[in-house]
Amino acid sequence: MIGMFRRDYTWARAAMVERLRGQGISNATVLAAMNEIAREEFVDEALRMRVYEDCSLPIGHGQTLSQPYIVARMTELVLAASIPVKRVLEIGTGSGYQAAILSRCVSSVFTVERIGAFLDTAKQRHRTLGLGNIRYMHRDGFKGWPSQAPFDGILVTAAPPTLPDELKAQLAVGGRLIVPVGQQGEAQRLTVITRTEKEFRSQYFDAVSFVPMLPGEMS
Ligand code: SAH
């Protein structure tokens, strides 16, 4: 009968979506995804009460799930390409929340994580929620996922010190790479790299604070 005592977060989630609108998120697909995906499923029981607040939350292994605004903002930025965005690569699966949001906005999500334990939990959560269009890879995300490239969009959810060239190379023409670039301990800028026929263009958006992107893999 545990189900009887489960809290219903539907109202809190709707309030979060209204707040996102007020913060300037306007893409209807993104707002619908944020309203559909149960964010509380992606954190420990003890943190659930705070999951719809505008804050980041610990997810274990010293990592954090971004605040709702940043998840929505990055999703909106990756979707705002000049080509149809169908296949998106995420670096840094973590809790699996960002991948779940992406899975409601594009046809295929490819997500790469260096910590194996995160992948197992994320897969389980996605299965429970019935999200079937996500593929997983346990590896160092600096390498991307070359056999599945090119991607219409790439979203990096950990901060590399400089722009990762191998990820740029896996971007389709017209696609966008969204990445918080910054040295550890310094302010990071949400950077959008757009690939054109001839070059890569950079634009800079919100100041953000992501955990560092680290090389190598671990279980
Ligand atoms: N998108 C996640 C947020 C994760 S926090 C979510 O929705 O919960 C950042 C994640 O990036 C962590 O899980 C961390 O292990 C991962 N990460 C850091 N460096 C990485 C790398 N080189 N390759 C793949 N994942 C990396």
PDB file of C-alpha atoms and ligand atoms in Angstrom:
ATOM      1  CA  MET A   1       0.000   0.000   0.000  1.00  0.00           C
ATOM      2  CA  ILE A   2       3.048   2.254  -0.257  1.00  0.00           C
ATOM      3  CA  GLY A   3       1.448   3.854  -3.281  1.00  0.00           C
ATOM      4  CA  MET A   4      -1.183   5.427  -1.047  1.00  0.00           C
ATOM      5  CA  PHE A   5       1.458   7.617   0.537  1.00  0.00           C
ATOM      6  CA  ARG A   6       3.263   8.603  -2.632  1.00  0.00           C
ATOM      7  CA  ARG A   7       3.173  12.327  -3.098  1.00  0.00           C
ATOM      8  CA  ASP A   8       1.561  13.654  -6.233  1.00  0.00           C
ATOM      9  CA  TYR A   9       3.859  16.153  -7.929  1.00  0.00           C
ATOM     10  CA  THR A  10       1.564  17.077 -10.823  1.00  0.00           C
ATOM     11  CA  TRP A  11       0.727  20.483  -9.376  1.00  0.00           C
ATOM     12  CA  ALA A  12       4.345  21.281  -8.464  1.00  0.00           C
ATOM     13  CA  ARG A  13       5.410  20.351 -11.987  1.00  0.00           C
ATOM     14  CA  ALA A  14       2.786  22.611 -13.583  1.00  0.00           C
ATOM     15  CA  ALA A  15       3.960  25.467 -11.337  1.00  0.00           C
ATOM     16  CA  MET A  16       7.554  24.834 -12.463  1.00  0.00           C
ATOM     17  CA  VAL A  17       6.468  25.086 -16.113  1.00  0.00           C
ATOM     18  CA  GLU A  18       4.725  28.408 -15.435  1.00  0.00           C
ATOM     19  CA  ARG A  19       7.901  29.671 -13.767  1.00  0.00           C
ATOM     20  CA  LEU A  20       9.943  28.566 -16.807  1.00  0.00           C
ATOM     21  CA  ARG A  21       7.632  30.575 -19.080  1.00  0.00           C
ATOM     22  CA  GLY A  22       8.191  33.610 -16.857  1.00  0.00           C
ATOM     23  CA  GLN A  23      11.943  33.044 -17.116  1.00  0.00           C
ATOM     24  CA  GLY A  24      11.708  33.262 -20.910  1.00  0.00           C
ATOM     25  CA  ILE A  25      11.456  29.625 -22.041  1.00  0.00           C
ATOM     26  CA  SER A  26       9.050  29.771 -24.987  1.00  0.00           C
ATOM     27  CA  ASN A  27       9.531  26.574 -27.021  1.00  0.00           C
ATOM     28  CA  ALA A  28       6.213  24.682 -26.683  1.00  0.00           C
ATOM     29  CA  THR A  29       7.849  21.257 -27.188  1.00  0.00           C
ATOM     30  CA  VAL A  30      10.330  21.924 -24.394  1.00  0.00           C
ATOM     31  CA  LEU A  31       7.625  23.178 -22.022  1.00  0.00           C
ATOM     32  CA  ALA A  32       5.468  20.115 -22.787  1.00  0.00           C
ATOM     33  CA  ALA A  33       8.422  17.800 -22.088  1.00  0.00           C
ATOM     34  CA  MET A  34       9.177  19.545 -18.787  1.00  0.00           C
ATOM     35  CA  ASN A  35       5.506  19.102 -17.883  1.00  0.00           C
ATOM     36  CA  GLU A  36       5.462  15.431 -18.870  1.00  0.00           C
ATOM     37  CA  ILE A  37       8.669  14.048 -17.333  1.00  0.00           C
ATOM     38  CA  ALA A  38       8.458  13.304 -13.589  1.00  0.00           C
ATOM     39  CA  ARG A  39      11.619  15.039 -12.355  1.00  0.00           C
ATOM     40  CA  GLU A  40      11.187  13.467  -8.895  1.00  0.00           C
ATOM     41  CA  GLU A  41      12.040  10.052 -10.397  1.00  0.00           C
ATOM     42  CA  PHE A  42      15.599  11.240 -11.056  1.00  0.00           C
ATOM     43  CA  VAL A  43      16.762  12.001  -7.496  1.00  0.00           C
ATOM     44  CA  ASP A  44      16.921  10.183  -4.146  1.00  0.00           C
ATOM     45  CA  GLU A  45      13.708   9.961  -2.100  1.00  0.00           C
ATOM     46  CA  ALA A  46      15.126  12.368   0.490  1.00  0.00           C
ATOM     47  CA  LEU A  47      15.522  15.156  -2.087  1.00  0.00           C
ATOM     48  CA  ARG A  48      12.162  14.814  -3.804  1.00  0.00           C
ATOM     49  CA  MET A  49      10.468  17.597  -1.909  1.00  0.00           C
ATOM     50  CA  ARG A  50      12.923  20.075  -3.421  1.00  0.00           C
ATOM     51  CA  VAL A  51      12.987  18.726  -6.936  1.00  0.00           C
ATOM     52  CA  TYR A  52      10.673  21.364  -8.424  1.00  0.00           C
ATOM     53  CA  GLU A  53      12.503  24.295  -6.858  1.00  0.00           C
ATOM     54  CA  ASP A  54      14.739  26.406  -9.043  1.00  0.00           C
ATOM     55  CA  CYS A  55      17.947  24.776  -7.849  1.00  0.00           C
ATOM     56  CA  SER A  56      20.457  22.105  -8.817  1.00  0.00           C
ATOM     57  CA  LEU A  57      20.509  18.888  -6.767  1.00  0.00           C
ATOM     58  CA  PRO A  58      23.173  16.321  -5.831  1.00  0.00           C
ATOM     59  CA  ILE A  59      22.898  12.982  -7.690  1.00  0.00           C
ATOM     60  CA  GLY A  60      25.846  11.110  -6.120  1.00  0.00           C
ATOM     61  CA  HIS A  61      29.523  10.729  -7.110  1.00  0.00           C
ATOM     62  CA  GLY A  62      29.965  14.475  -6.487  1.00  0.00           C
ATOM     63  CA  GLN A  63      27.763  15.276  -9.514  1.00  0.00           C
ATOM     64  CA  THR A  64      24.693  17.513  -9.816  1.00  0.00           C
ATOM     65  CA  LEU A  65      21.445  17.655 -11.758  1.00  0.00           C
ATOM     66  CA  SER A  66      21.003  21.176 -13.163  1.00  0.00           C
ATOM     67  CA  GLN A  67      18.161  23.443 -12.115  1.00  0.00           C
ATOM     68  CA  PRO A  68      15.035  23.160 -14.317  1.00  0.00           C
ATOM     69  CA  TYR A  69      15.735  26.486 -16.077  1.00  0.00           C
ATOM     70  CA  ILE A  70      19.171  25.363 -17.333  1.00  0.00           C
ATOM     71  CA  VAL A  71      17.831  21.993 -18.558  1.00  0.00           C
ATOM     72  CA  ALA A  72      15.021  23.779 -20.430  1.00  0.00           C
ATOM     73  CA  ARG A  73      17.345  26.493 -21.745  1.00  0.00           C
ATOM     74  CA  MET A  74      19.913  24.044 -23.138  1.00  0.00           C
ATOM     75  CA  THR A  75      17.166  21.967 -24.755  1.00  0.00           C
ATOM     76  CA  GLU A  76      15.676  25.089 -26.340  1.00  0.00           C
ATOM     77  CA  LEU A  77      19.094  26.163 -27.636  1.00  0.00           C
ATOM     78  CA  VAL A  78      19.855  22.778 -29.227  1.00  0.00           C
ATOM     79  CA  LEU A  79      16.429  22.667 -30.912  1.00  0.00           C
ATOM     80  CA  ALA A  80      16.798  26.181 -32.365  1.00  0.00           C
ATOM     81  CA  ALA A  81      18.959  24.983 -35.278  1.00  0.00           C
ATOM     82  CA  SER A  82      18.241  25.813 -38.920  1.00  0.00           C
ATOM     83  CA  ILE A  83      17.906  22.080 -39.756  1.00  0.00           C
ATOM     84  CA  PRO A  84      15.295  19.640 -38.374  1.00  0.00           C
ATOM     85  CA  VAL A  85      16.778  18.335 -35.120  1.00  0.00           C
ATOM     86  CA  LYS A  86      16.168  14.573 -35.030  1.00  0.00           C
ATOM     87  CA  ARG A  87      19.280  12.960 -33.558  1.00  0.00           C
ATOM     88  CA  VAL A  88      20.911  14.502 -30.498  1.00  0.00           C
ATOM     89  CA  LEU A  89      24.023  13.452 -28.575  1.00  0.00           C
ATOM     90  CA  GLU A  90      24.215  14.224 -24.863  1.00  0.00           C
ATOM     91  CA  ILE A  91      27.519  14.066 -22.975  1.00  0.00           C
ATOM     92  CA  GLY A  92      27.080  13.389 -19.237  1.00  0.00           C
ATOM     93  CA  THR A  93      24.023  11.156 -18.641  1.00  0.00           C
ATOM     94  CA  GLY A  94      24.153  11.640 -14.841  1.00  0.00           C
ATOM     95  CA  SER A  95      20.662  11.092 -13.403  1.00  0.00           C
ATOM     96  CA  GLY A  96      19.171  10.647 -16.888  1.00  0.00           C
ATOM     97  CA  TYR A  97      16.816  13.640 -16.521  1.00  0.00           C
ATOM     98  CA  GLN A  98      18.190  15.773 -19.367  1.00  0.00           C
ATOM     99  CA  ALA A  99      18.168  12.718 -21.662  1.00  0.00           C
ATOM    100  CA  ALA A 100      14.519  12.077 -20.710  1.00  0.00           C
ATOM    101  CA  ILE A 101      13.582  15.669 -21.603  1.00  0.00           C
ATOM    102  CA  LEU A 102      15.434  15.385 -24.928  1.00  0.00           C
ATOM    103  CA  SER A 103      13.698  12.065 -25.672  1.00  0.00           C
ATOM    104  CA  ARG A 104      10.338  13.883 -25.743  1.00  0.00           C
ATOM    105  CA  CYS A 105      11.668  16.548 -28.160  1.00  0.00           C
ATOM    106  CA  VAL A 106      13.634  14.575 -30.802  1.00  0.00           C
ATOM    107  CA  SER A 107      13.397  11.125 -32.407  1.00  0.00           C
ATOM    108  CA  SER A 108      16.679   9.662 -31.109  1.00  0.00           C
ATOM    109  CA  VAL A 109      18.858  10.494 -28.121  1.00  0.00           C
ATOM    110  CA  PHE A 110      22.398   9.162 -27.756  1.00  0.00           C
ATOM    111  CA  THR A 111      23.835   9.671 -24.279  1.00  0.00           C
ATOM    112  CA  VAL A 112      27.419   9.111 -23.133  1.00  0.00           C
ATOM    113  CA  GLU A 113      28.577   8.839 -19.499  1.00  0.00           C
ATOM    114  CA  ARG A 114      32.015   8.115 -17.975  1.00  0.00           C
ATOM    115  CA  ILE A 115      30.628   6.665 -14.688  1.00  0.00           C
ATOM    116  CA  GLY A 116      29.060   3.239 -15.329  1.00  0.00           C
ATOM    117  CA  ALA A 117      26.820   3.266 -12.228  1.00  0.00           C
ATOM    118  CA  PHE A 118      24.967   6.349 -13.505  1.00  0.00           C
ATOM    119  CA  LEU A 119      24.141   4.595 -16.771  1.00  0.00           C
ATOM    120  CA  ASP A 120      22.550   1.596 -15.023  1.00  0.00           C
ATOM    121  CA  THR A 121      20.285   3.825 -12.904  1.00  0.00           C
ATOM    122  CA  ALA A 122      19.374   6.114 -15.793  1.00  0.00           C
ATOM    123  CA  LYS A 123      18.449   3.162 -18.039  1.00  0.00           C
ATOM    124  CA  GLN A 124      16.220   1.737 -15.306  1.00  0.00           C
ATOM    125  CA  ARG A 125      14.448   5.091 -14.819  1.00  0.00           C
ATOM    126  CA  HIS A 126      13.904   5.540 -18.546  1.00  0.00           C
ATOM    127  CA  ARG A 127      12.504   2.018 -18.803  1.00  0.00           C
ATOM    128  CA  THR A 128      10.082   2.694 -15.925  1.00  0.00           C
ATOM    129  CA  LEU A 129       8.872   5.866 -17.659  1.00  0.00           C
ATOM    130  CA  GLY A 130       8.528   4.030 -20.990  1.00  0.00           C
ATOM    131  CA  LEU A 131      11.118   6.124 -22.844  1.00  0.00           C
ATOM    132  CA  GLY A 132      12.360   3.897 -25.650  1.00  0.00           C
ATOM    133  CA  ASN A 133      14.312   6.206 -27.970  1.00  0.00           C
ATOM    134  CA  ILE A 134      17.493   6.613 -25.901  1.00  0.00           C
ATOM    135  CA  ARG A 135      20.779   4.789 -26.549  1.00  0.00           C
ATOM    136  CA  TYR A 136      23.609   4.615 -24.036  1.00  0.00           C
ATOM    137  CA  MET A 137      27.393   4.471 -24.178  1.00  0.00           C
ATOM    138  CA  HIS A 138      29.857   4.039 -21.312  1.00  0.00           C
ATOM    139  CA  ARG A 139      32.945   5.966 -22.369  1.00  0.00           C
ATOM    140  CA  ASP A 140      34.863   9.203 -22.145  1.00  0.00           C
ATOM    141  CA  GLY A 141      32.575  11.775 -23.738  1.00  0.00           C
ATOM    142  CA  PHE A 142      35.480  13.858 -25.057  1.00  0.00           C
ATOM    143  CA  LYS A 143      35.509  11.243 -27.845  1.00  0.00           C
ATOM    144  CA  GLY A 144      31.784  11.631 -28.586  1.00  0.00           C
ATOM    145  CA  TRP A 145      30.121   8.741 -30.442  1.00  0.00           C
ATOM    146  CA  PRO A 146      31.830   8.700 -33.869  1.00  0.00           C
ATOM    147  CA  SER A 147      30.013   5.631 -35.260  1.00  0.00           C
ATOM    148  CA  GLN A 148      26.659   7.446 -34.859  1.00  0.00           C
ATOM    149  CA  ALA A 149      27.868  10.844 -36.114  1.00  0.00           C
ATOM    150  CA  PRO A 150      26.906  13.293 -37.493  1.00  0.00           C
ATOM    151  CA  PHE A 151      24.391  14.603 -34.940  1.00  0.00           C
ATOM    152  CA  ASP A 152      21.844  17.384 -35.516  1.00  0.00           C
ATOM    153  CA  GLY A 153      22.664  18.623 -32.040  1.00  0.00           C
ATOM    154  CA  ILE A 154      25.150  17.935 -29.241  1.00  0.00           C
ATOM    155  CA  LEU A 155      24.505  18.940 -25.654  1.00  0.00           C
ATOM    156  CA  VAL A 156      27.346  18.770 -23.118  1.00  0.00           C
ATOM    157  CA  THR A 157      26.249  18.773 -19.456  1.00  0.00           C
ATOM    158  CA  ALA A 158      29.696  18.983 -17.823  1.00  0.00           C
ATOM    159  CA  ALA A 159      32.192  21.812 -18.304  1.00  0.00           C
ATOM    160  CA  PRO A 160      35.307  21.193 -20.440  1.00  0.00           C
ATOM    161  CA  PRO A 161      38.172  23.693 -20.009  1.00  0.00           C
ATOM    162  CA  THR A 162      38.218  24.391 -23.757  1.00  0.00           C
ATOM    163  CA  LEU A 163      36.019  23.523 -26.737  1.00  0.00           C
ATOM    164  CA  PRO A 164      36.296  19.769 -27.473  1.00  0.00           C
ATOM    165  CA  ASP A 165      37.340  19.495 -31.143  1.00  0.00           C
ATOM    166  CA  GLU A 166      36.214  15.881 -31.510  1.00  0.00           C
ATOM    167  CA  LEU A 167      32.656  16.874 -30.609  1.00  0.00           C
ATOM    168  CA  LYS A 168      32.660  19.764 -33.084  1.00  0.00           C
ATOM    169  CA  ALA A 169      33.687  17.299 -35.766  1.00  0.00           C
ATOM    170  CA  GLN A 170      30.613  15.125 -35.040  1.00  0.00           C
ATOM    171  CA  LEU A 171      28.153  17.951 -35.694  1.00  0.00           C
ATOM    172  CA  ALA A 172      25.998  17.959 -38.860  1.00  0.00           C
ATOM    173  CA  VAL A 173      26.056  21.064 -41.057  1.00  0.00           C
ATOM    174  CA  GLY A 174      23.388  23.371 -39.607  1.00  0.00           C
ATOM    175  CA  GLY A 175      23.546  21.610 -36.228  1.00  0.00           C
ATOM    176  CA  ARG A 176      24.370  23.177 -32.881  1.00  0.00           C
ATOM    177  CA  LEU A 177      26.739  22.177 -30.086  1.00  0.00           C
ATOM    178  CA  ILE A 178      25.691  23.512 -26.667  1.00  0.00           C
ATOM    179  CA  VAL A 179      28.516  23.447 -24.137  1.00  0.00           C
ATOM    180  CA  PRO A 180      29.400  25.226 -20.870  1.00  0.00           C
ATOM    181  CA  VAL A 181      33.057  26.103 -21.468  1.00  0.00           C
ATOM    182  CA  GLY A 182      35.291  27.197 -18.602  1.00  0.00           C
ATOM    183  CA  GLN A 183      38.345  26.364 -16.529  1.00  0.00           C
ATOM    184  CA  GLN A 184      37.627  24.700 -13.199  1.00  0.00           C
ATOM    185  CA  GLY A 185      36.791  27.281 -10.523  1.00  0.00           C
ATOM    186  CA  GLU A 186      36.131  30.001 -13.089  1.00  0.00           C
ATOM    187  CA  ALA A 187      32.814  31.245 -14.442  1.00  0.00           C
ATOM    188  CA  GLN A 188      31.488  29.276 -17.420  1.00  0.00           C
ATOM    189  CA  ARG A 189      29.490  30.580 -20.363  1.00  0.00           C
ATOM    190  CA  LEU A 190      26.860  28.549 -22.157  1.00  0.00           C
ATOM    191  CA  THR A 191      28.452  28.472 -25.591  1.00  0.00           C
ATOM    192  CA  VAL A 192      26.578  27.632 -28.787  1.00  0.00           C
ATOM    193  CA  ILE A 193      28.677  26.477 -31.745  1.00  0.00           C
ATOM    194  CA  THR A 194      26.826  26.359 -35.051  1.00  0.00           C
ATOM    195  CA  ARG A 195      28.351  24.434 -37.930  1.00  0.00           C
ATOM    196  CA  THR A 196      27.922  26.057 -41.350  1.00  0.00           C
ATOM    197  CA  GLU A 197      29.164  24.773 -44.728  1.00  0.00           C
ATOM    198  CA  LYS A 198      32.420  26.670 -44.278  1.00  0.00           C
ATOM    199  CA  GLU A 199      33.019  27.289 -40.588  1.00  0.00           C
ATOM    200  CA  PHE A 200      31.970  27.072 -36.954  1.00  0.00           C
ATOM    201  CA  ARG A 201      30.242  30.132 -35.437  1.00  0.00           C
ATOM    202  CA  SER A 202      30.251  30.827 -31.699  1.00  0.00           C
ATOM    203  CA  GLN A 203      27.609  32.585 -29.631  1.00  0.00           C
ATOM    204  CA  TYR A 204      27.613  33.083 -25.882  1.00  0.00           C
ATOM    205  CA  PHE A 205      24.603  32.849 -23.575  1.00  0.00           C
ATOM    206  CA  ASP A 206      23.896  32.431 -19.840  1.00  0.00           C
ATOM    207  CA  ALA A 207      26.589  32.265 -17.150  1.00  0.00           C
ATOM    208  CA  VAL A 208      26.420  28.752 -15.686  1.00  0.00           C
ATOM    209  CA  SER A 209      28.083  26.540 -13.111  1.00  0.00           C
ATOM    210  CA  PHE A 210      28.560  22.915 -14.189  1.00  0.00           C
ATOM    211  CA  VAL A 211      30.752  20.190 -12.690  1.00  0.00           C
ATOM    212  CA  PRO A 212      33.996  19.738 -14.653  1.00  0.00           C
ATOM    213  CA  MET A 213      34.148  17.415 -17.652  1.00  0.00           C
ATOM    214  CA  LEU A 214      36.809  14.850 -16.762  1.00  0.00           C
ATOM    215  CA  PRO A 215      38.812  12.517 -19.010  1.00  0.00           C
ATOM    216  CA  GLY A 216      38.669   8.700 -18.800  1.00  0.00           C
ATOM    217  CA  GLU A 217      36.071   6.174 -17.650  1.00  0.00           C
ATOM    218  CA  MET A 218      35.238   4.465 -14.350  1.00  0.00           C
ATOM    219  CA  SER A 219      32.736   1.877 -13.152  1.00  0.00           C
TER     220      SER A 219
HETATM  221  N1  SAH B   1      22.780  15.613 -17.660  1.00  0.00           N
HETATM  222  C1  SAH B   1      22.861  15.153 -16.280  1.00  0.00           C
HETATM  223  C2  SAH B   1      23.711  16.078 -15.419  1.00  0.00           C
HETATM  224  C3  SAH B   1      24.933  15.425 -15.110  1.00  0.00           C
HETATM  225  S1  SAH B   1      26.187  16.173 -14.152  1.00  0.00           S
HETATM  226  C4  SAH B   1      21.493  14.961 -15.674  1.00  0.00           C
HETATM  227  O1  SAH B   1      20.497  15.237 -16.351  1.00  0.00           O
HETATM  228  O2  SAH B   1      21.411  14.510 -14.528  1.00  0.00           O
HETATM  229  C5  SAH B   1      27.533  15.910 -15.253  1.00  0.00           C
HETATM  230  C6  SAH B   1      27.739  14.487 -15.708  1.00  0.00           C
HETATM  231  O3  SAH B   1      28.792  14.491 -16.670  1.00  0.00           O
HETATM  232  C7  SAH B   1      28.186  13.540 -14.592  1.00  0.00           C
HETATM  233  O4  SAH B   1      27.378  12.418 -14.592  1.00  0.00           O
HETATM  234  C8  SAH B   1      29.620  13.208 -14.973  1.00  0.00           C
HETATM  235  O5  SAH B   1      30.008  11.902 -14.581  1.00  0.00           O
HETATM  236  C9  SAH B   1      29.567  13.344 -16.483  1.00  0.00           C
HETATM  237  N2  SAH B   1      30.863  13.528 -17.128  1.00  0.00           N
HETATM  238  C10 SAH B   1      31.901  14.308 -16.737  1.00  0.00           C
HETATM  239  N3  SAH B   1      32.922  14.208 -17.615  1.00  0.00           N
HETATM  240  C11 SAH B   1      32.511  13.340 -18.588  1.00  0.00           C
HETATM  241  C12 SAH B   1      33.114  12.805 -19.753  1.00  0.00           C
HETATM  242  N4  SAH B   1      34.356  13.123 -20.136  1.00  0.00           N
HETATM  243  N5  SAH B   1      32.404  11.948 -20.489  1.00  0.00           N
HETATM  244  C13 SAH B   1      31.138  11.579 -20.151  1.00  0.00           C
HETATM  245  N6  SAH B   1      30.518  12.046 -19.062  1.00  0.00           N
HETATM  246  C14 SAH B   1      31.198  12.916 -18.281  1.00  0.00           C
END
